[in-house]
């Protein structure tokens, strides 16, 4: 059906198609390529790396990232399609992609989905003011070259990403005006005492520690007229107002499961469900990295390798990695236990707080309804450019509403791609 909807001018064939070129995708490609089979790895960024290894003007890539990139670039059986996004499933065992040159279709025997995760943005009064941004989003802009000299930055939310972003802000010349973690000191200390199980993480925690870090603290409101000017923070039992030029918020990550769902893969805990071999509920489809559960770069790497080996029937190689995966899964579980979002964060939105930024839908228009579909039909929430990626996830956290199944196209596409007209 989708073949008639999208004009597919170029056709490509491979044995293993990998969607996403972050740590999971690169590791899957490297492992799958060892079988000698033809691999295509596609990613919408200009160069491989995903989120954690995102390249840019302000980036010195870690040696491991450089090693993966060079290794893959040198393999004759791996084709890397950068700057290209998968926009829909095709016919049987194919997907449709779009890039600067147009639209195409890739036929595969096995598919490995490594589509990563996106930030959770929770609405609070003032969250749509210019200057308020996702913490990972600010980090991506810094990596792309943004300079922050003489700017006061407040970072708030939850999880280890906050510390990584603080390091990036310092490197870009910004002043950290506050660094607020919503979880308790108690939870943090008990997490810190387990870190010796993962020495590299222990070292990372020590080297990224920031003296501005405060636990048991969370954002209440962003203040300002045309632009953020200050942020109101709850710190323990007291409230504070902190002047700032930017507020970067990170409330955790949401797995990117849309493509898998459209291909019939089952979800478990909001991620693509996988078995020991990283195989999804659909026989020739595998999933690895954060689309199959949030767990960090190390877990993504090992899951990617297991998926790559399994999809190419190198089962012995896959099994050798199971213990390593357990180790990093254990770390991921600790993170989840340490940083659950507190209920107060889910009650910050006021009646006039926008929930859907694309269609300007305030919280008061959602409240009379009992589920996402009803609210959408009556208010247009989730009908804008992001198609609910932000607001439907927020509604899940705020109201407990099930997120609707994804629809094609997976992201905005050019009209030409929809019209079946070749250039
Ligand atoms: C904004 C952001 C910033 C982060 N920064 C850090 C950090 O500094 N440190 C840290 O430890 N962790 C960070 N993380 C967590 C990080 O995502 C993981 O630890 C790690 O990068 C996960 O690897 P992955 O391969 O699963 O996914 P990713 O690295 O996210 O890679 C997935 C790739 O798939 C691509 N993709 C998705 N859908 C499609 C599609 N339809 N078509 C084509 N390409 C597609 C994405 O663009 C992306 O390049 C960040 C996460 C986010 C969301």
Coordinates of C-alpha atoms and ligand atoms in Angstrom, one line a residue:
X1 CA 0.0 0.0 0.0
X2 CA 2.8 2.4 0.9
X3 CA 4.5 1.7 -2.4
X4 CA 1.8 3.6 -4.2
X5 CA 1.8 6.4 -1.6
X6 CA 5.5 7.2 -1.9
X7 CA 7.4 7.6 -5.1
X8 CA 10.3 5.2 -4.8
X9 CA 12.8 6.1 -7.6
X10 CA 15.8 4.2 -6.4
X11 CA 15.7 0.6 -5.3
X12 CA 18.4 -1.0 -3.2
X13 CA 18.8 -4.6 -2.0
X14 CA 20.7 -6.0 1.0
X15 CA 20.7 -9.0 3.3
X16 CA 20.9 -6.9 6.5
X17 CA 19.4 -3.5 6.8
X18 CA 20.3 -1.4 9.9
X19 CA 18.2 1.6 10.8
X20 CA 20.2 4.0 12.9
X21 CA 24.0 4.6 13.1
X22 CA 24.5 5.3 16.8
X23 CA 26.6 2.9 19.0
X24 CA 24.0 0.1 18.5
X25 CA 23.7 0.5 14.8
X26 CA 27.5 0.7 14.2
X27 CA 28.1 -2.3 16.4
X28 CA 25.4 -4.3 14.7
X29 CA 26.9 -3.4 11.2
X30 CA 30.4 -4.4 12.3
X31 CA 29.2 -7.7 13.6
X32 CA 26.9 -8.5 10.7
X33 CA 29.6 -7.6 8.2
X34 CA 31.9 -10.3 9.6
X35 CA 29.5 -12.8 7.9
X36 CA 30.4 -11.4 4.5
X37 CA 26.7 -10.5 3.9
X38 CA 25.7 -7.2 2.2
X39 CA 24.8 -4.7 4.9
X40 CA 23.2 -1.3 4.5
X41 CA 23.2 1.1 7.5
X42 CA 21.0 4.1 7.2
X43 CA 20.8 7.2 9.4
X44 CA 19.3 10.6 9.2
X45 CA 22.3 12.5 10.5
X46 CA 25.1 13.7 8.2
X47 CA 27.7 11.2 9.7
X48 CA 27.4 8.0 11.8
X49 CA 27.5 8.4 15.6
X50 CA 24.0 8.8 16.9
X51 CA 23.4 10.9 20.0
X52 CA 26.4 10.1 22.2
X53 CA 28.9 10.1 19.4
X54 CA 27.3 13.1 17.6
X55 CA 30.0 14.8 15.5
X56 CA 30.2 18.6 15.0
X57 CA 32.3 21.7 15.1
X58 CA 32.9 21.5 18.9
X59 CA 33.5 17.8 19.1
X60 CA 36.6 15.7 19.7
X61 CA 35.2 12.2 19.2
X62 CA 36.3 9.5 21.7
X63 CA 38.8 7.0 20.2
X64 CA 36.3 4.2 20.2
X65 CA 33.8 6.2 18.0
X66 CA 36.6 7.0 15.6
X67 CA 37.6 3.3 15.5
X68 CA 34.1 2.2 14.6
X69 CA 33.7 4.9 12.0
X70 CA 37.0 4.0 10.3
X71 CA 36.4 0.3 10.5
X72 CA 32.9 0.5 8.9
X73 CA 34.0 3.0 6.2
X74 CA 36.7 0.5 5.1
X75 CA 34.4 -2.5 4.7
X76 CA 33.4 -3.2 1.1
X77 CA 30.2 -5.1 2.1
X78 CA 28.8 -2.2 4.2
X79 CA 27.0 0.7 2.5
X80 CA 26.5 3.7 4.8
X81 CA 23.5 5.9 3.8
X82 CA 23.9 9.0 5.9
X83 CA 21.5 12.0 5.7
X84 CA 18.7 9.6 4.9
X85 CA 15.6 8.8 6.9
X86 CA 13.2 5.9 6.9
X87 CA 9.8 7.3 6.5
X88 CA 7.5 4.3 6.1
X89 CA 7.4 0.5 5.7
X90 CA 7.3 -0.5 2.0
X91 CA 5.9 -3.7 0.7
X92 CA 7.0 -7.1 2.0
X93 CA 10.5 -6.8 3.6
X94 CA 11.2 -3.3 2.4
X95 CA 11.2 0.2 3.7
X96 CA 10.9 3.6 2.1
X97 CA 13.5 6.3 2.7
X98 CA 14.0 9.9 1.8
X99 CA 17.1 12.0 1.4
X100 CA 18.3 15.1 -0.5
X101 CA 18.2 13.2 -3.8
X102 CA 14.7 11.9 -3.4
X103 CA 12.9 8.9 -2.2
X104 CA 13.9 5.2 -2.5
X105 CA 13.1 1.7 -1.3
X106 CA 15.4 -0.7 0.4
X107 CA 14.7 -4.5 0.3
X108 CA 16.1 -6.6 3.1
X109 CA 16.2 -10.1 4.3
X110 CA 16.6 -9.1 7.9
X111 CA 16.2 -5.7 9.5
X112 CA 17.9 -4.5 12.7
X113 CA 16.2 -1.5 14.2
X114 CA 18.7 0.7 16.2
X115 CA 16.6 3.9 16.2
X116 CA 17.7 5.1 19.7
X117 CA 15.6 7.3 21.9
X118 CA 14.3 10.9 22.2
X119 CA 14.0 13.2 25.1
X120 CA 10.9 13.4 27.3
X121 CA 9.8 17.0 27.7
X122 CA 7.3 17.5 30.5
X123 CA 5.2 20.7 30.3
X124 CA 5.4 23.2 33.2
X125 CA 4.4 26.9 33.2
X126 CA 6.8 28.8 30.9
X127 CA 8.3 25.7 29.2
X128 CA 7.5 27.1 25.7
X129 CA 9.4 30.4 26.3
X130 CA 12.4 30.9 24.0
X131 CA 15.5 29.8 25.9
X132 CA 13.9 26.7 27.4
X133 CA 15.2 23.6 25.7
X134 CA 15.8 19.9 26.2
X135 CA 19.0 19.1 27.9
X136 CA 20.1 16.7 25.1
X137 CA 19.0 19.3 22.6
X138 CA 21.3 21.9 24.1
X139 CA 24.1 19.4 24.1
X140 CA 23.5 18.7 20.4
X141 CA 23.6 22.4 19.6
X142 CA 26.8 22.8 21.5
X143 CA 28.3 19.9 19.6
X144 CA 27.2 21.7 16.4
X145 CA 29.2 24.8 17.4
X146 CA 26.9 26.9 19.7
X147 CA 29.0 29.1 22.0
X148 CA 27.6 30.2 25.4
X149 CA 30.1 32.8 26.6
X150 CA 28.6 35.1 29.2
X151 CA 25.4 33.1 29.3
X152 CA 23.9 31.8 32.6
X153 CA 22.5 28.3 32.1
X154 CA 20.2 26.4 34.5
X155 CA 20.1 22.6 34.0
X156 CA 17.2 20.7 35.6
X157 CA 15.6 17.3 35.4
X158 CA 16.8 13.8 36.1
X159 CA 19.5 11.3 35.3
X160 CA 23.2 11.2 34.4
X161 CA 22.6 13.1 31.2
X162 CA 22.4 16.3 33.3
X163 CA 26.0 16.0 34.3
X164 CA 27.2 15.3 30.8
X165 CA 25.3 18.4 29.6
X166 CA 26.9 20.5 32.4
X167 CA 30.3 19.4 31.2
X168 CA 29.4 20.5 27.6
X169 CA 28.1 23.8 28.8
X170 CA 31.3 24.5 30.6
X171 CA 33.3 23.6 27.5
X172 CA 31.2 26.0 25.5
X173 CA 32.0 28.8 27.9
X174 CA 28.7 29.0 29.7
X175 CA 28.2 29.6 33.4
X176 CA 26.2 27.0 35.2
X177 CA 23.7 29.0 37.3
X178 CA 22.2 25.9 38.8
X179 CA 22.2 22.1 38.3
X180 CA 19.1 20.5 39.7
X181 CA 18.4 16.8 40.0
X182 CA 14.9 15.8 41.1
X183 CA 15.8 12.5 42.8
X184 CA 16.8 12.4 46.5
X185 CA 20.3 12.5 47.9
X186 CA 19.5 9.2 49.5
X187 CA 18.8 7.5 46.2
X188 CA 22.0 9.1 44.7
X189 CA 24.2 7.9 47.6
X190 CA 22.9 4.3 47.4
X191 CA 23.5 4.4 43.6
X192 CA 27.0 5.8 44.1
X193 CA 27.9 2.9 46.5
X194 CA 27.2 0.4 43.8
X195 CA 29.3 2.1 41.1
X196 CA 32.4 0.1 41.9
X197 CA 30.7 -2.7 39.8
X198 CA 31.3 -0.6 36.7
X199 CA 34.7 1.1 37.1
X200 CA 34.4 3.1 33.9
X201 CA 31.1 4.6 35.2
X202 CA 32.6 5.3 38.6
X203 CA 35.5 7.2 36.9
X204 CA 33.0 9.1 34.7
X205 CA 30.9 10.1 37.7
X206 CA 34.0 11.4 39.5
X207 CA 35.3 13.4 36.6
X208 CA 31.9 14.9 35.6
X209 CA 30.9 15.9 39.1
X210 CA 29.9 19.5 39.3
X211 CA 29.8 21.6 42.5
X212 CA 26.5 23.2 41.4
X213 CA 24.8 19.8 41.6
X214 CA 21.8 19.8 44.0
X215 CA 19.5 16.8 44.5
X216 CA 15.9 16.8 45.7
X217 CA 15.4 19.9 43.5
X218 CA 13.1 20.5 40.5
X219 CA 11.8 23.2 38.2
X220 CA 8.5 24.8 39.0
X221 CA 8.2 27.5 36.4
X222 CA 10.2 29.3 33.7
X223 CA 9.7 33.1 34.1
X224 CA 10.0 35.8 31.5
X225 CA 8.1 37.9 29.1
X226 CA 9.4 37.3 25.5
X227 CA 12.3 35.1 26.6
X228 CA 13.3 33.2 29.7
X229 CA 14.7 35.5 32.3
X230 CA 14.6 33.3 35.4
X231 CA 13.5 29.9 36.7
X232 CA 11.6 29.1 39.9
X233 CA 13.0 26.0 41.6
X234 CA 11.9 23.9 44.4
X235 CA 15.0 22.9 46.4
X236 CA 14.1 20.7 49.3
X237 CA 11.5 22.6 51.2
X238 CA 12.4 26.0 49.9
X239 CA 11.7 27.8 46.7
X240 CA 14.3 29.8 44.8
X241 CA 14.3 32.1 41.8
X242 CA 17.4 31.9 39.7
X243 CA 18.1 34.4 36.9
X244 CA 19.3 32.7 33.7
X245 CA 19.5 33.0 30.0
X246 CA 18.7 29.4 29.2
X247 CA 17.0 26.5 30.9
X248 CA 17.9 23.0 29.8
X249 CA 15.5 20.3 31.0
X250 CA 16.0 16.6 30.8
X251 CA 13.4 14.3 32.2
X252 CA 14.7 11.0 30.8
X253 CA 14.4 9.3 27.4
X254 CA 11.6 7.6 25.4
X255 CA 12.5 4.7 23.1
X256 CA 11.9 5.4 19.4
X257 CA 9.7 2.5 18.5
X258 CA 7.6 3.9 15.7
X259 CA 9.2 1.9 12.8
X260 CA 9.1 -1.3 14.8
X261 CA 5.4 -0.8 15.7
X262 CA 4.5 -0.1 12.1
X263 CA 6.2 -3.4 11.2
X264 CA 4.1 -5.3 13.8
X265 CA 6.7 -5.6 16.6
X266 CA 5.3 -5.9 20.1
X267 CA 6.2 -3.4 22.8
X268 CA 7.2 -4.1 26.4
X269 CA 7.6 -1.3 28.9
X270 CA 7.3 1.2 26.1
X271 CA 10.3 -0.3 24.2
X272 CA 10.5 -2.9 21.4
X273 CA 10.3 -6.3 23.0
X274 CA 13.3 -8.5 22.2
X275 CA 14.5 -12.0 23.2
X276 CA 17.9 -13.3 24.2
X277 CA 19.1 -12.8 20.6
X278 CA 17.7 -9.3 20.3
X279 CA 15.0 -10.7 18.0
X280 CA 11.7 -8.8 18.1
X281 CA 8.3 -10.5 18.0
X282 CA 8.6 -10.4 14.2
X283 CA 10.8 -13.2 12.9
X284 CA 13.3 -11.4 10.7
X285 CA 13.3 -8.1 12.7
X286 CA 15.8 -7.4 15.4
X287 CA 16.1 -4.4 17.7
X288 CA 19.1 -3.1 19.7
X289 CA 20.1 -0.1 21.7
X290 CA 17.7 2.4 23.3
X291 CA 14.8 1.6 21.0
X292 CA 14.7 -1.8 22.9
X293 CA 15.1 -0.2 26.3
X294 CA 17.0 2.8 27.8
X295 CA 20.4 1.6 29.0
X296 CA 23.3 3.9 27.8
X297 CA 26.0 3.6 25.2
X298 CA 27.8 0.5 26.6
X299 CA 24.6 -1.6 26.6
X300 CA 23.7 -0.3 23.1
X301 CA 27.1 -1.4 21.8
X302 CA 26.8 -4.9 23.1
X303 CA 23.2 -5.3 22.1
X304 CA 24.0 -4.1 18.6
X305 CA 26.8 -6.7 18.3
X306 CA 24.4 -9.5 19.5
X307 CA 21.8 -8.4 17.0
X308 CA 24.3 -8.2 14.2
X309 CA 25.6 -11.7 14.9
X310 CA 22.2 -13.2 15.4
X311 CA 20.7 -11.7 12.2
X312 CA 23.6 -13.4 10.3
X313 CA 23.3 -16.7 12.1
X314 CA 26.7 -16.3 13.9
X315 CA 25.0 -17.6 17.1
X316 CA 28.2 -18.7 18.9
X317 CA 29.6 -15.1 18.6
X318 CA 26.3 -13.7 19.9
X319 CA 26.3 -16.1 22.9
X320 CA 29.8 -15.0 23.9
X321 CA 28.4 -11.5 24.6
X322 CA 25.4 -12.5 26.8
X323 CA 27.4 -12.0 30.1
X324 CA 28.6 -8.6 29.0
X325 CA 25.0 -7.6 28.2
X326 CA 23.9 -8.7 31.6
X327 CA 26.5 -6.5 33.3
X328 CA 25.3 -3.4 31.4
X329 CA 21.7 -4.3 31.8
X330 CA 22.3 -4.4 35.5
X331 CA 23.7 -0.9 35.3
X332 CA 20.7 0.2 33.3
X333 CA 18.3 -1.2 35.9
X334 CA 20.1 0.7 38.7
X335 CA 19.7 3.9 36.7
X336 CA 16.0 3.3 36.3
X337 CA 15.6 2.5 40.1
X338 CA 17.6 5.7 41.0
X339 CA 15.9 8.2 38.8
X340 CA 12.1 7.6 38.8
X341 CA 10.2 10.8 38.0
X342 CA 8.5 12.3 41.2
X343 CA 4.8 12.9 41.1
X344 CA 5.2 16.6 41.7
X345 CA 6.7 17.0 38.2
X346 CA 3.4 15.6 36.8
X347 CA 1.2 18.2 38.4
X348 CA 3.1 21.4 37.4
X349 CA 1.0 22.2 34.2
X350 CA -1.7 24.9 34.8
X351 CA -4.9 25.1 32.7
X352 CA -3.3 27.6 30.3
X353 CA 0.0 25.7 30.0
X354 CA 0.5 24.4 26.4
X355 CA 0.7 20.7 26.1
X356 CA 0.8 20.5 22.3
X357 CA 3.2 23.1 21.0
X358 CA 2.5 22.4 17.4
X359 CA -1.2 23.1 17.6
X360 CA -1.3 25.4 20.6
X361 CA -3.4 23.1 22.8
X362 CA -3.5 24.1 26.5
X363 CA -3.9 21.6 29.3
X364 CA -7.5 22.7 30.0
X365 CA -8.5 21.3 26.6
X366 CA -7.2 17.9 27.5
X367 CA -8.6 17.7 31.0
X368 CA -12.3 17.0 30.1
X369 CA -11.3 13.9 28.1
X370 CA -10.4 10.4 29.3
X371 CA -8.0 9.2 26.5
X372 CA -5.6 10.5 23.9
X373 CA -7.9 9.7 20.9
X374 CA -10.9 11.6 22.3
X375 CA -8.7 14.6 23.2
X376 CA -7.1 14.6 19.8
X377 CA -10.4 14.5 18.0
X378 CA -11.7 17.4 20.1
X379 CA -8.6 19.6 20.4
X380 CA -6.2 18.8 17.5
X381 CA -3.5 17.9 20.0
X382 CA -0.8 15.7 18.4
X383 CA -1.9 16.7 14.9
X384 CA 1.0 19.0 14.1
X385 CA 4.5 18.5 12.7
X386 CA 5.8 16.2 15.5
X387 CA 2.6 14.1 15.3
X388 CA 2.4 13.7 19.1
X389 CA 6.1 12.6 19.6
X390 CA 6.3 15.2 22.4
X391 CA 2.8 15.8 23.6
X392 CA 1.5 12.2 23.5
X393 CA 4.5 11.2 25.6
X394 CA 3.8 14.1 28.0
X395 CA 0.1 13.0 28.2
X396 CA 1.3 9.5 29.1
X397 CA 3.3 10.9 32.1
X398 CA 0.8 13.5 33.1
X399 CA -2.5 11.7 32.6
X400 CA -1.5 8.0 32.2
X401 CA -3.0 7.9 28.7
X402 CA -1.8 5.2 26.4
X403 CA 0.2 6.5 23.5
X404 CA -1.5 6.1 20.1
X405 CA 0.0 3.8 17.5
X406 CA 2.3 5.7 15.0
X407 CA 1.2 6.6 11.5
X408 CA 3.0 7.1 8.2
X409 CA 5.0 9.1 7.3
X410 CA 7.2 8.7 10.4
X411 CA 8.4 12.3 10.0
X412 CA 7.5 15.2 7.7
X413 CA 8.4 14.5 4.1
X414 CA 8.6 16.5 0.9
X415 CA 5.4 16.7 -1.2
X416 CA 7.3 15.2 -4.1
X417 CA 7.9 12.0 -2.1
X418 CA 4.1 11.6 -1.8
X419 CA 3.2 12.3 -5.4
X420 CA 4.8 9.4 -7.3
X421 CA 6.5 11.8 -9.7
X422 CA 10.1 11.2 -10.6
X423 CA 12.3 14.3 -10.7
Ligands
LIG1 C1 19.4 14.2 22.7 C2 20.2 13.1 23.4 C3 21.5 13.3 23.9 C4 22.2 12.3 24.5 N1 23.4 12.6 25.0 C5 24.1 11.6 25.7 C6 25.4 11.8 26.3 O1 25.9 12.9 26.2 N2 26.0 10.9 27.0 C7 25.4 9.7 27.2 O2 26.0 8.8 27.8 N3 24.2 9.4 26.6 C8 23.5 10.3 25.9 N4 22.3 10.1 25.4 C9 21.8 8.7 25.5 C10 22.3 8.0 24.3 O3 21.2 8.1 23.3 C11 22.7 6.6 24.4 O4 23.4 6.3 25.4 C12 23.3 6.1 23.1 O5 23.6 7.0 22.1 C13 22.3 5.1 22.5 O6 22.7 4.5 21.3 P1 21.7 4.0 20.3 O7 22.6 3.5 19.2 O8 20.7 3.1 20.9 O9 20.9 5.3 19.8 P2 21.3 6.7 19.2 O10 22.7 7.0 19.5 O11 20.2 7.6 19.6 O12 21.3 6.4 17.6 C14 20.1 6.2 16.9 C15 20.2 6.8 15.5 O13 19.1 6.4 14.7 C16 18.7 7.5 13.9 N5 17.3 7.3 13.5 C17 16.2 7.1 14.3 N6 15.1 6.9 13.5 C18 15.5 6.9 12.2 C19 14.9 6.8 11.0 N7 13.5 6.7 10.9 N8 15.6 6.9 9.8 C20 17.0 7.1 9.9 N9 17.6 7.3 11.1 C21 16.9 7.2 12.2 C22 18.9 8.7 14.9 O14 19.0 9.9 14.2 C23 20.2 8.3 15.5 O15 21.3 8.8 14.8 C24 21.6 11.0 24.7 C25 20.3 10.8 24.2 C26 19.6 11.8 23.6 C27 18.2 11.5 23.1

